[in-house]
């Protein structure tokens, strides 16, 4: 469980998402498709994003990578990892 924050965040919710999208794009070189979630935590921000790993025809068969990105209080990426892959058409929201 994350510790409760006692200090205000240096960046806003919107800034955290924007910085995570820009940084992840630069790091992995893939188009960022969507923001899945964003939440502050004791270290800064955890932002989950989907990137297009492989395009397909029809686009409902695109392969998307789901990436969890950790940012510090100032919006600098401290770590990222791909947590799973899915086809765009797969809408099951269960976590493994």
XYZ file of N, CA and C in Angstrom:
288
model
N 0.846 -1.180 0.000
C 0.000 0.000 0.000
C 0.888 1.239 0.000
N 0.549 2.241 -0.792
C 1.332 3.466 -0.882
C 1.123 4.334 0.354
N 2.199 5.029 0.737
C 2.114 5.964 1.844
C 1.302 7.176 1.418
N 0.636 7.808 2.367
C -0.111 9.030 2.068
C 0.880 10.162 1.823
N 0.564 11.013 0.878
C 1.432 12.151 0.558
C 1.236 13.244 1.598
N 2.337 13.863 2.030
C 2.245 14.964 2.971
C 2.618 16.290 2.315
N 3.205 16.239 1.101
C 3.589 17.443 0.387
C 2.784 17.537 -0.905
N 2.519 18.766 -1.359
C 1.821 18.897 -2.641
C 2.712 18.432 -3.786
N 2.097 17.952 -4.857
C 2.841 17.495 -6.027
C 3.432 18.698 -6.750
N 4.656 18.538 -7.282
C 5.311 19.612 -8.029
C 4.685 19.790 -9.410
N 4.073 18.719 -9.945
C 3.421 18.804 -11.255
C 1.968 18.373 -11.115
N 1.158 18.865 -12.018
C -0.272 18.550 -11.977
C -0.544 17.183 -12.600
N -1.758 16.738 -12.438
C -2.229 15.484 -13.010
C -2.015 15.477 -14.523
N -2.467 16.545 -15.173
C -2.350 16.657 -16.628
C -0.888 16.673 -17.071
N -0.042 17.396 -16.345
C 1.387 17.449 -16.679
C 2.035 16.080 -16.540
N 1.658 15.328 -15.515
C 2.225 13.994 -15.310
C 1.896 13.089 -16.501
N 0.664 13.130 -16.973
C 0.266 12.308 -18.115
C 1.023 12.738 -19.364
N 1.089 14.040 -19.608
C 1.781 14.543 -20.796
C 3.258 14.162 -20.775
N 3.921 14.329 -19.635
C 5.341 13.996 -19.535
C 5.566 12.488 -19.717
N 4.705 11.674 -19.139
C 4.840 10.220 -19.284
C 4.697 9.817 -20.747
N 3.724 10.378 -21.448
C 3.511 10.057 -22.864
C 4.720 10.476 -23.703
N 5.230 11.689 -23.489
C 6.371 12.177 -24.260
C 7.624 11.344 -23.999
N 7.911 11.091 -22.720
C 9.119 10.351 -22.350
C 9.067 8.903 -22.842
N 7.919 8.242 -22.666
C 7.823 6.851 -23.109
C 7.989 6.762 -24.620
N 7.392 7.693 -25.347
C 7.552 7.714 -26.804
C 9.023 7.816 -27.177
N 9.768 8.693 -26.512
C 11.197 8.847 -26.812
C 11.991 7.601 -26.426
N 11.639 6.969 -25.329
C 12.381 5.812 -24.843
C 12.169 4.562 -25.691
N 10.933 4.308 -26.106
C 10.659 3.063 -26.830
C 10.466 3.263 -28.322
N 10.272 4.507 -28.747
C 10.127 4.796 -30.170
C 8.825 4.329 -30.789
N 7.808 4.100 -29.972
C 6.507 3.660 -30.473
C 5.469 4.749 -30.251
N 4.458 4.769 -31.126
C 3.364 5.722 -30.986
C 2.540 5.376 -29.746
N 2.323 6.376 -28.893
C 1.492 6.178 -27.706
C 0.038 6.324 -28.141
N -0.748 5.292 -27.883
C -2.127 5.246 -28.354
C -3.109 5.838 -27.344
N -2.966 5.466 -26.077
C -3.941 5.943 -25.090
C -3.357 5.921 -23.687
N -3.988 6.700 -22.824
C -3.649 6.705 -21.403
C -4.664 5.808 -20.704
N -4.169 4.803 -19.993
C -5.044 3.856 -19.312
C -5.366 4.341 -17.904
N -4.342 4.814 -17.181
C -4.573 5.302 -15.820
C -3.418 6.196 -15.390
N -3.674 6.984 -14.360
C -2.653 7.830 -13.753
C -3.029 8.029 -12.297
N -2.022 7.914 -11.428
C -2.299 8.124 -10.010
C -1.034 8.573 -9.288
N -1.194 9.503 -8.342
C -0.041 9.889 -7.533
C 0.258 8.792 -6.523
N 1.519 8.671 -6.144
C 1.903 7.735 -5.088
C 2.996 8.379 -4.241
N 3.580 7.659 -3.335
C 4.561 8.217 -2.409
C 5.800 8.755 -3.113
N 6.150 8.198 -4.274
C 7.353 8.613 -4.991
C 7.089 9.663 -6.060
N 5.856 9.819 -6.497
C 5.532 10.753 -7.571
C 4.254 10.351 -8.274
N 4.402 9.743 -9.465
C 3.243 9.356 -10.274
C 3.455 7.988 -10.917
N 2.379 7.218 -11.022
C 2.368 5.989 -11.821
C 1.364 6.232 -12.942
N 1.841 6.164 -14.190
C 0.996 6.397 -15.356
C 1.068 5.160 -16.244
N -0.076 4.601 -16.584
C -0.144 3.425 -17.442
C -0.619 3.860 -18.823
N 0.155 3.471 -19.838
C -0.098 3.894 -21.215
C -0.123 2.688 -22.143
N -0.807 2.842 -23.276
C -0.777 1.821 -24.327
C -0.046 2.386 -25.535
N 0.852 1.574 -26.079
C 1.599 1.953 -27.277
C 1.318 0.931 -28.370
N 1.325 1.395 -29.613
C 1.081 0.493 -30.740
C 2.379 -0.250 -31.056
N 2.378 -1.549 -30.782
C 3.545 -2.396 -31.036
C 3.599 -2.832 -32.499
N 2.430 -3.152 -33.059
C 2.370 -3.606 -34.455
C 1.008 -3.233 -35.023
N 1.032 -2.554 -36.158
C -0.216 -2.196 -36.832
C -0.712 -3.382 -37.653
N -2.033 -3.473 -37.808
C -2.649 -4.562 -38.570
C -3.844 -4.013 -39.343
N -4.292 -4.795 -40.307
C -5.502 -4.473 -41.059
C -6.458 -5.635 -40.846
N -7.609 -5.399 -40.276
C -8.150 -4.126 -39.794
C -7.431 -3.677 -38.516
N -7.557 -2.377 -38.172
C -6.842 -1.850 -37.012
C -7.324 -2.448 -35.691
N -8.463 -3.096 -35.685
C -8.926 -3.766 -34.465
C -7.990 -4.906 -34.076
N -7.120 -5.330 -34.986
C -6.150 -6.392 -34.704
C -4.753 -5.849 -34.385
N -4.616 -4.505 -34.271
C -3.337 -3.930 -33.846
C -2.898 -4.587 -32.540
N -1.594 -4.743 -32.364
C -1.043 -5.247 -31.107
C -0.610 -4.042 -30.277
N -1.144 -3.955 -29.064
C -0.835 -2.855 -28.161
C -0.014 -3.361 -26.980
N 1.001 -2.614 -26.605
C 1.761 -2.894 -25.392
C 1.244 -1.989 -24.293
N 1.033 -2.553 -23.116
C 0.592 -1.779 -21.958
C 1.823 -1.526 -21.105
N 2.156 -0.257 -20.909
C 3.369 0.151 -20.197
C 3.021 0.895 -18.918
N 3.702 0.524 -17.837
C 3.587 1.237 -16.574
C 4.821 2.127 -16.457
N 4.600 3.409 -16.246
C 5.672 4.389 -16.185
C 5.647 5.069 -14.820
N 6.796 5.108 -14.157
C 6.912 5.781 -12.868
C 7.650 7.100 -13.062
N 7.068 8.183 -12.528
C 7.676 9.508 -12.598
C 7.919 10.015 -11.181
N 8.991 10.801 -11.017
C 9.212 11.429 -9.722
C 8.311 12.657 -9.591
N 8.420 13.360 -8.471
C 7.562 14.532 -8.212
C 7.704 15.620 -9.264
N 8.842 15.663 -9.951
C 9.079 16.697 -10.952
C 8.712 16.240 -12.360
N 8.273 15.005 -12.512
C 7.852 14.503 -13.810
C 8.941 13.811 -14.600
N 10.052 13.480 -13.965
C 11.125 12.766 -14.647
C 10.879 11.268 -14.517
N 11.002 10.546 -15.631
C 10.781 9.103 -15.614
C 11.886 8.425 -14.815
N 11.490 7.645 -13.827
C 12.456 6.902 -13.025
C 12.493 5.430 -13.418
N 11.405 4.946 -14.009
C 11.382 3.572 -14.525
C 10.159 3.378 -15.402
N 10.249 2.378 -16.274
C 9.095 1.984 -17.067
C 9.240 0.504 -17.361
N 8.116 -0.131 -17.652
C 8.135 -1.545 -18.043
C 6.856 -1.877 -18.776
N 6.996 -2.805 -19.728
C 5.804 -3.299 -20.418
C 5.219 -4.378 -19.526
N 3.948 -4.229 -19.173
C 3.322 -5.173 -18.256
C 2.501 -6.236 -18.972
N 2.101 -5.957 -20.215
C 1.404 -6.970 -21.013
C 1.209 -6.465 -22.433
N 0.748 -7.356 -23.288
C 0.407 -7.013 -24.668
C -1.000 -7.530 -24.932
N -1.690 -6.856 -25.850
C -3.045 -7.284 -26.182
C -3.380 -6.830 -27.587
N -4.376 -7.467 -28.183
C -4.936 -6.988 -29.447
C -5.933 -5.887 -29.112
N -6.002 -4.874 -29.953
C -6.925 -3.756 -29.708
C -8.359 -4.252 -29.496
N -8.747 -5.293 -30.201
C -10.107 -5.813 -30.126
C -10.416 -6.463 -28.772
N -9.363 -6.898 -28.058
C -9.550 -7.541 -26.754
C -9.893 -6.498 -25.704
N -11.121 -6.508 -25.245
C -11.565 -5.490 -24.289
C -11.684 -6.021 -22.872
N -11.290 -7.258 -22.646
C -11.318 -7.828 -21.302
C -10.388 -7.016 -20.422
N -10.892 -6.508 -19.315
C -10.127 -5.605 -18.455
C -9.539 -6.308 -17.237
N -9.478 -7.631 -17.240
C -8.941 -8.343 -16.087
C -7.431 -8.336 -16.125
N -6.819 -8.220 -14.969
C -5.366 -8.265 -14.835
C -4.944 -9.684 -14.541
N -3.801 -10.082 -15.096
C -3.267 -11.426 -14.820
C -2.453 -11.441 -13.565
